[in-house]
């Protein structure tokens, strides 16, 4: 992909942050923002938030046409991508979905695989796709040793709720059917997703709990799990930290134009009456993320329902740290830790 001059400049700035000596970062960190929990914002995360706030093309959306928001997300992802080795398997697939073909790609880094991870990308159900998350999924395949099935579920406004959920459910069952053909036992299949994708991973874990094959792990990375309530982190981190409160409103207004759907557990999995019997969960949140409090509230409810839950708050990080592995040190370190947890969960 040919990058614009602006994107090349952004890439140089962000990657430059990754080469700043640790002692300098510690010095700069003395002036970083501190949240109400006493956590200090990582300097490279502060830089990411500043660029998103000041450079329109780096913003997620909300005040730009949907097509432009999607194009910007794809270009920004390319600008921050790592250089990674080729995959042993990179297979484009088409899943027969309820609304038509669902494109997907299976990535395998090595000859053998420890399992399958059905991965749902983020983007507020409006932006993002396999292309914008290609580099991240490759990193997961390399770090976990698993097959990663990256799913292009339908997006709003063309396909509002529950289209994404319907596609995600079909994709899960497709992976269950195909896993033996890929040489993977069906008890080694996990679901994972970030932000909106974390919502889908949580919803699918609820939807399939009575199936013969259920996820061995649900990896929920700063998941959006409640579209009905704004908690304290929404107010505390409303602006200047990449994902803004106004953008969250735009995403939900686009995905859930009928407000009566927002209390549906398929849209807001935190509102489910019963969470017992869902897959073991690893719930990751960021200390400076508007979605932090709802993710932790969901972890609370899972524990109360008797579900095995591992919690991880990355104190100094912001929303979308999972997508900025090409900049700084704290984001890549967090992704490596998440990959380790996925690999352990598959075993």
Short mmCIF file of C-alpha atoms in Angstrom, two decimals:
data_model
loop_
_atom_site.label_atom_id
_atom_site.label_comp_id
_atom_site.label_asym_id
_atom_site.label_seq_id
_atom_site.Cartn_x
_atom_site.Cartn_y
_atom_site.Cartn_z
CA UNK A 1 0.00 0.00 0.00
CA UNK A 2 1.37 3.43 -0.96
CA UNK A 3 1.24 5.76 2.03
CA UNK A 4 0.45 9.45 1.89
CA UNK A 5 3.07 11.98 2.95
CA UNK A 6 1.11 12.58 6.15
CA UNK A 7 1.01 8.87 6.99
CA UNK A 8 4.73 8.52 6.36
CA UNK A 9 5.35 11.42 8.72
CA UNK A 10 3.10 9.84 11.37
CA UNK A 11 4.93 6.55 11.00
CA UNK A 12 8.30 8.25 11.45
CA UNK A 13 7.10 10.01 14.59
CA UNK A 14 5.52 6.92 16.13
CA UNK A 15 8.43 4.63 15.32
CA UNK A 16 10.83 7.27 16.56
CA UNK A 17 9.07 7.04 19.91
CA UNK A 18 9.97 3.37 19.98
CA UNK A 19 13.66 4.19 19.72
CA UNK A 20 13.74 6.66 22.58
CA UNK A 21 15.98 5.27 25.36
CA UNK A 22 14.14 3.94 28.40
CA UNK A 23 15.78 6.46 30.69
CA UNK A 24 14.44 9.29 28.53
CA UNK A 25 10.96 7.79 28.51
CA UNK A 26 11.05 7.55 32.29
CA UNK A 27 12.08 11.20 32.45
CA UNK A 28 9.30 12.29 30.06
CA UNK A 29 6.83 10.16 31.97
CA UNK A 30 7.16 12.42 35.00
CA UNK A 31 4.92 14.92 33.21
CA UNK A 32 2.45 12.42 31.77
CA UNK A 33 -1.20 12.56 32.71
CA UNK A 34 -2.26 10.72 35.87
CA UNK A 35 -5.72 9.19 36.11
CA UNK A 36 -8.01 8.96 39.12
CA UNK A 37 -6.57 5.55 40.00
CA UNK A 38 -3.09 7.04 40.24
CA UNK A 39 -1.81 5.46 37.03
CA UNK A 40 0.53 7.45 34.79
CA UNK A 41 0.01 7.53 31.02
CA UNK A 42 2.85 6.00 29.01
CA UNK A 43 4.57 8.77 26.95
CA UNK A 44 4.14 6.96 23.62
CA UNK A 45 0.45 6.51 24.38
CA UNK A 46 0.20 10.22 25.10
CA UNK A 47 1.77 10.85 21.69
CA UNK A 48 -0.73 8.54 19.99
CA UNK A 49 -3.61 10.37 21.67
CA UNK A 50 -2.16 13.74 20.68
CA UNK A 51 -1.81 12.75 17.02
CA UNK A 52 -5.37 11.39 16.95
CA UNK A 53 -6.65 14.59 18.51
CA UNK A 54 -4.77 16.97 16.20
CA UNK A 55 -4.56 15.04 12.90
CA UNK A 56 -8.03 14.39 11.41
CA UNK A 57 -6.94 11.41 9.32
CA UNK A 58 -5.71 9.58 12.43
CA UNK A 59 -9.05 9.97 14.25
CA UNK A 60 -11.34 6.95 14.28
CA UNK A 61 -14.40 8.73 12.94
CA UNK A 62 -17.47 10.58 14.12
CA UNK A 63 -17.10 13.73 12.07
CA UNK A 64 -16.15 12.27 8.71
CA UNK A 65 -17.98 10.13 6.11
CA UNK A 66 -17.96 6.40 6.84
CA UNK A 67 -16.01 5.60 3.67
CA UNK A 68 -13.30 8.10 4.62
CA UNK A 69 -13.14 6.77 8.19
CA UNK A 70 -12.63 3.25 6.85
CA UNK A 71 -9.92 4.34 4.42
CA UNK A 72 -8.11 6.28 7.14
CA UNK A 73 -8.13 3.29 9.51
CA UNK A 74 -6.63 1.07 6.82
CA UNK A 75 -3.90 3.57 5.92
CA UNK A 76 -3.01 4.25 9.55
CA UNK A 77 -2.71 0.53 10.20
CA UNK A 78 -0.34 0.19 7.24
CA UNK A 79 1.72 3.10 8.53
CA UNK A 80 2.27 1.42 11.90
CA UNK A 81 2.69 -2.15 10.64
CA UNK A 82 5.68 -4.27 11.65
CA UNK A 83 7.84 -6.19 9.20
CA UNK A 84 7.03 -9.82 9.91
CA UNK A 85 8.10 -13.11 8.31
CA UNK A 86 5.87 -14.91 5.85
CA UNK A 87 3.21 -17.29 7.13
CA UNK A 88 3.36 -21.04 6.57
CA UNK A 89 -0.34 -20.84 5.65
CA UNK A 90 -2.24 -17.77 4.52
CA UNK A 91 -5.59 -18.90 3.17
CA UNK A 92 -8.44 -16.67 2.03
CA UNK A 93 -11.78 -18.30 2.75
CA UNK A 94 -15.45 -17.57 2.11
CA UNK A 95 -17.97 -18.54 4.77
CA UNK A 96 -21.60 -19.05 3.78
CA UNK A 97 -23.30 -16.42 5.94
CA UNK A 98 -26.90 -15.46 6.64
CA UNK A 99 -26.57 -12.28 4.60
CA UNK A 100 -24.23 -13.60 1.93
CA UNK A 101 -20.57 -14.59 1.74
CA UNK A 102 -18.39 -13.71 4.76
CA UNK A 103 -14.73 -13.23 3.77
CA UNK A 104 -12.14 -14.59 6.19
CA UNK A 105 -8.43 -15.36 6.23
CA UNK A 106 -6.67 -18.14 8.09
CA UNK A 107 -3.10 -17.44 9.16
CA UNK A 108 -0.69 -20.11 10.41
CA UNK A 109 2.89 -19.14 11.17
CA UNK A 110 4.38 -22.64 11.44
CA UNK A 111 3.78 -26.07 9.97
CA UNK A 112 2.03 -27.31 13.12
CA UNK A 113 -0.60 -25.45 15.13
CA UNK A 114 -1.57 -25.45 18.81
CA UNK A 115 -5.19 -24.46 18.11
CA UNK A 116 -7.53 -22.07 16.35
CA UNK A 117 -8.42 -18.54 17.42
CA UNK A 118 -11.53 -17.05 15.81
CA UNK A 119 -10.66 -13.35 15.78
CA UNK A 120 -13.08 -10.43 15.46
CA UNK A 121 -11.53 -7.05 14.65
CA UNK A 122 -12.35 -3.78 16.34
CA UNK A 123 -13.73 -0.59 14.82
CA UNK A 124 -17.02 0.14 16.51
CA UNK A 125 -18.95 -2.17 14.14
CA UNK A 126 -18.46 0.54 11.49
CA UNK A 127 -14.77 0.60 10.46
CA UNK A 128 -11.94 -1.92 10.33
CA UNK A 129 -11.55 -5.19 8.45
CA UNK A 130 -9.07 -7.99 7.75
CA UNK A 131 -6.77 -5.58 5.92
CA UNK A 132 -6.57 -3.05 8.74
CA UNK A 133 -5.89 -5.85 11.24
CA UNK A 134 -3.68 -7.98 8.99
CA UNK A 135 -0.40 -7.10 10.69
CA UNK A 136 -1.82 -7.61 14.17
CA UNK A 137 -3.26 -11.02 13.28
CA UNK A 138 0.06 -12.08 11.78
CA UNK A 139 1.74 -11.11 15.04
CA UNK A 140 -0.78 -13.21 16.97
CA UNK A 141 -0.16 -16.19 14.70
CA UNK A 142 3.58 -15.89 15.23
CA UNK A 143 3.36 -15.36 18.97
CA UNK A 144 0.73 -17.99 19.78
CA UNK A 145 1.61 -20.77 17.35
CA UNK A 146 -2.11 -21.02 16.56
CA UNK A 147 -4.21 -20.64 13.45
CA UNK A 148 -5.90 -17.25 13.52
CA UNK A 149 -9.16 -17.03 11.59
CA UNK A 150 -9.74 -13.32 10.93
CA UNK A 151 -13.38 -12.64 10.08
CA UNK A 152 -14.80 -9.81 7.96
CA UNK A 153 -18.23 -9.62 9.57
CA UNK A 154 -20.74 -7.17 8.09
CA UNK A 155 -20.50 -3.53 9.16
CA UNK A 156 -22.97 -0.74 9.84
CA UNK A 157 -24.56 1.46 8.58
CA UNK A 158 -25.09 -0.85 5.61
CA UNK A 159 -25.72 -3.76 7.97
CA UNK A 160 -26.83 -2.65 11.45
CA UNK A 161 -27.33 -4.91 14.48
CA UNK A 162 -27.64 -7.90 14.59
CA UNK A 163 -25.78 -8.54 11.31
CA UNK A 164 -22.33 -8.60 12.95
CA UNK A 165 -23.53 -11.04 15.62
CA UNK A 166 -25.15 -13.33 13.05
CA UNK A 167 -21.94 -13.44 11.00
CA UNK A 168 -19.77 -14.00 14.07
CA UNK A 169 -21.87 -16.98 15.14
CA UNK A 170 -21.65 -18.56 11.70
CA UNK A 171 -17.90 -17.96 11.64
CA UNK A 172 -17.47 -19.70 15.00
CA UNK A 173 -19.38 -22.78 13.81
CA UNK A 174 -17.42 -22.75 10.54
CA UNK A 175 -14.17 -22.91 12.55
CA UNK A 176 -15.55 -25.78 14.64
CA UNK A 177 -16.37 -27.73 11.48
CA UNK A 178 -13.05 -27.01 9.80
CA UNK A 179 -10.67 -27.42 12.76
CA UNK A 180 -10.25 -31.22 12.33
CA UNK A 181 -9.41 -30.68 8.65
CA UNK A 182 -6.77 -28.17 9.75
CA UNK A 183 -5.32 -30.74 12.17
CA UNK A 184 -6.61 -29.05 15.32
CA UNK A 185 -8.75 -30.75 18.03
CA UNK A 186 -12.08 -29.01 18.62
CA UNK A 187 -11.26 -28.52 22.30
CA UNK A 188 -8.45 -26.17 21.23
CA UNK A 189 -10.58 -23.40 19.69
CA UNK A 190 -10.80 -19.95 21.26
CA UNK A 191 -12.60 -16.71 20.44
CA UNK A 192 -10.89 -13.35 20.66
CA UNK A 193 -11.59 -9.77 19.78
CA UNK A 194 -10.71 -6.19 20.55
CA UNK A 195 -13.23 -3.43 21.34
CA UNK A 196 -16.24 -4.17 19.10
CA UNK A 197 -14.59 -7.50 18.36
CA UNK A 198 -14.39 -8.13 22.10
CA UNK A 199 -18.12 -7.52 22.24
CA UNK A 200 -18.65 -10.18 19.56
CA UNK A 201 -16.33 -12.65 21.29
CA UNK A 202 -18.29 -12.19 24.54
CA UNK A 203 -21.64 -12.51 22.76
CA UNK A 204 -20.60 -15.65 20.90
CA UNK A 205 -19.38 -17.20 24.14
CA UNK A 206 -22.87 -16.66 25.54
CA UNK A 207 -24.63 -17.86 22.39
CA UNK A 208 -22.79 -21.18 22.04
CA UNK A 209 -22.55 -22.26 25.69
CA UNK A 210 -25.03 -25.10 25.03
CA UNK A 211 -23.29 -26.26 21.84
CA UNK A 212 -21.37 -29.52 21.73
CA UNK A 213 -18.18 -27.52 21.13
CA UNK A 214 -17.60 -24.36 23.14
CA UNK A 215 -14.59 -22.02 23.28
CA UNK A 216 -11.71 -23.07 25.49
CA UNK A 217 -11.06 -19.35 26.06
CA UNK A 218 -12.68 -16.00 25.37
CA UNK A 219 -9.99 -13.34 25.03
CA UNK A 220 -11.73 -9.99 25.53
CA UNK A 221 -9.44 -7.05 24.76
CA UNK A 222 -10.89 -3.74 26.03
CA UNK A 223 -14.36 -5.00 25.08
CA UNK A 224 -17.38 -2.76 24.50
CA UNK A 225 -20.00 -4.65 26.51
CA UNK A 226 -22.69 -2.11 27.43
CA UNK A 227 -24.26 0.36 25.00
CA UNK A 228 -26.82 1.58 27.55
CA UNK A 229 -24.72 3.16 30.31
CA UNK A 230 -21.79 5.56 30.55
CA UNK A 231 -19.56 4.82 33.49
CA UNK A 232 -16.90 6.92 35.15
CA UNK A 233 -14.17 6.06 32.65
CA UNK A 234 -16.33 7.41 29.83
CA UNK A 235 -16.34 10.78 31.53
CA UNK A 236 -12.74 10.73 32.72
CA UNK A 237 -11.28 9.83 29.33
CA UNK A 238 -13.84 11.51 27.08
CA UNK A 239 -11.28 13.33 24.92
CA UNK A 240 -7.66 13.34 23.83
CA UNK A 241 -6.86 9.63 24.23
CA UNK A 242 -7.57 8.26 20.73
CA UNK A 243 -11.07 6.86 21.35
CA UNK A 244 -13.39 9.67 22.40
CA UNK A 245 -16.80 9.64 24.00
CA UNK A 246 -18.25 11.38 20.93
CA UNK A 247 -16.88 8.62 18.69
CA UNK A 248 -18.41 5.95 20.92
CA UNK A 249 -21.78 7.66 20.52
CA UNK A 250 -21.31 7.76 16.74
CA UNK A 251 -20.43 4.07 16.58
CA UNK A 252 -23.44 3.00 18.62
CA UNK A 253 -25.81 5.36 16.81
CA UNK A 254 -24.64 3.81 13.54
CA UNK A 255 -24.66 0.17 14.67
CA UNK A 256 -27.77 0.42 16.88
CA UNK A 257 -30.01 3.07 15.27
CA UNK A 258 -33.02 1.45 16.95
CA UNK A 259 -32.29 2.32 20.57
CA UNK A 260 -34.59 -0.44 21.84
CA UNK A 261 -31.95 -2.93 20.71
CA UNK A 262 -29.30 -1.55 23.05
CA UNK A 263 -30.47 -3.58 26.05
CA UNK A 264 -30.39 -6.80 24.00
CA UNK A 265 -27.58 -8.99 25.43
CA UNK A 266 -26.43 -9.61 21.85
CA UNK A 267 -25.63 -5.88 21.71
CA UNK A 268 -24.73 -5.38 25.39
CA UNK A 269 -23.47 -8.73 26.72
CA UNK A 270 -23.03 -7.23 30.20
CA UNK A 271 -26.84 -7.14 30.46
CA UNK A 272 -27.31 -10.90 30.06
CA UNK A 273 -29.49 -12.41 32.79
CA UNK A 274 -27.22 -15.42 33.26
CA UNK A 275 -23.52 -15.77 32.48
CA UNK A 276 -23.02 -19.20 33.99
CA UNK A 277 -21.46 -21.81 31.76
CA UNK A 278 -19.68 -19.47 29.37
CA UNK A 279 -16.06 -20.03 28.41
CA UNK A 280 -13.17 -19.13 30.72
CA UNK A 281 -12.34 -15.49 30.14
CA UNK A 282 -9.26 -13.32 29.99
CA UNK A 283 -10.45 -9.72 30.26
CA UNK A 284 -7.96 -7.01 29.32
CA UNK A 285 -8.55 -3.30 29.85
CA UNK A 286 -6.43 -0.17 29.53
CA UNK A 287 -6.00 2.32 32.36
CA UNK A 288 -6.82 5.35 30.16
CA UNK A 289 -9.68 3.88 28.09
CA UNK A 290 -13.31 5.08 28.14
CA UNK A 291 -14.33 1.39 28.01
CA UNK A 292 -12.22 0.42 31.04
CA UNK A 293 -14.97 0.40 33.66
CA UNK A 294 -17.48 -1.64 31.66
CA UNK A 295 -14.83 -4.23 30.86
CA UNK A 296 -14.05 -4.61 34.54
CA UNK A 297 -17.76 -4.71 35.39
CA UNK A 298 -18.15 -7.59 32.95
CA UNK A 299 -15.27 -9.43 34.59
CA UNK A 300 -17.05 -8.93 37.95
CA UNK A 301 -20.26 -10.47 36.63
CA UNK A 302 -18.45 -13.40 35.05
CA UNK A 303 -16.77 -14.16 38.38
CA UNK A 304 -20.09 -13.94 40.24
CA UNK A 305 -21.51 -16.45 37.75
CA UNK A 306 -18.73 -18.90 38.59
CA UNK A 307 -16.75 -18.41 35.38
CA UNK A 308 -12.97 -18.67 35.55
CA UNK A 309 -11.69 -15.15 34.88
CA UNK A 310 -8.23 -13.67 34.52
CA UNK A 311 -8.09 -9.87 34.67
CA UNK A 312 -5.39 -7.62 33.31
CA UNK A 313 -5.37 -3.84 33.46
CA UNK A 314 -2.53 -2.26 31.50
CA UNK A 315 -2.31 0.81 33.67
CA UNK A 316 -0.54 3.29 31.40
CA UNK A 317 -2.14 2.38 28.08
CA UNK A 318 -5.03 3.71 26.00
CA UNK A 319 -7.74 2.16 23.86
CA UNK A 320 -6.37 0.52 20.69
CA UNK A 321 -2.93 -0.20 22.18
CA UNK A 322 -3.42 -3.61 20.58
CA UNK A 323 -3.18 -1.95 17.15
CA UNK A 324 -0.05 0.15 17.67
CA UNK A 325 2.54 -2.59 17.98
CA UNK A 326 4.76 -0.71 15.52
CA UNK A 327 5.23 2.23 17.90
CA UNK A 328 6.84 2.44 21.31
CA UNK A 329 7.50 -0.39 23.75
CA UNK A 330 4.50 -0.60 26.05
CA UNK A 331 2.00 -1.60 23.34
CA UNK A 332 4.13 -4.44 21.93
CA UNK A 333 4.87 -5.71 25.45
CA UNK A 334 1.13 -5.84 26.19
CA UNK A 335 0.41 -7.68 22.93
CA UNK A 336 3.12 -10.22 23.78
CA UNK A 337 1.54 -10.81 27.18
CA UNK A 338 -1.90 -11.27 25.63
CA UNK A 339 -0.47 -13.72 23.09
CA UNK A 340 1.10 -15.73 25.92
CA UNK A 341 -2.30 -15.89 27.62
CA UNK A 342 -3.98 -17.07 24.42
CA UNK A 343 -1.38 -19.78 23.95
CA UNK A 344 -1.84 -20.94 27.54
CA UNK A 345 -5.61 -20.94 27.15
CA UNK A 346 -5.43 -23.11 24.04
CA UNK A 347 -3.58 -25.76 26.03
#
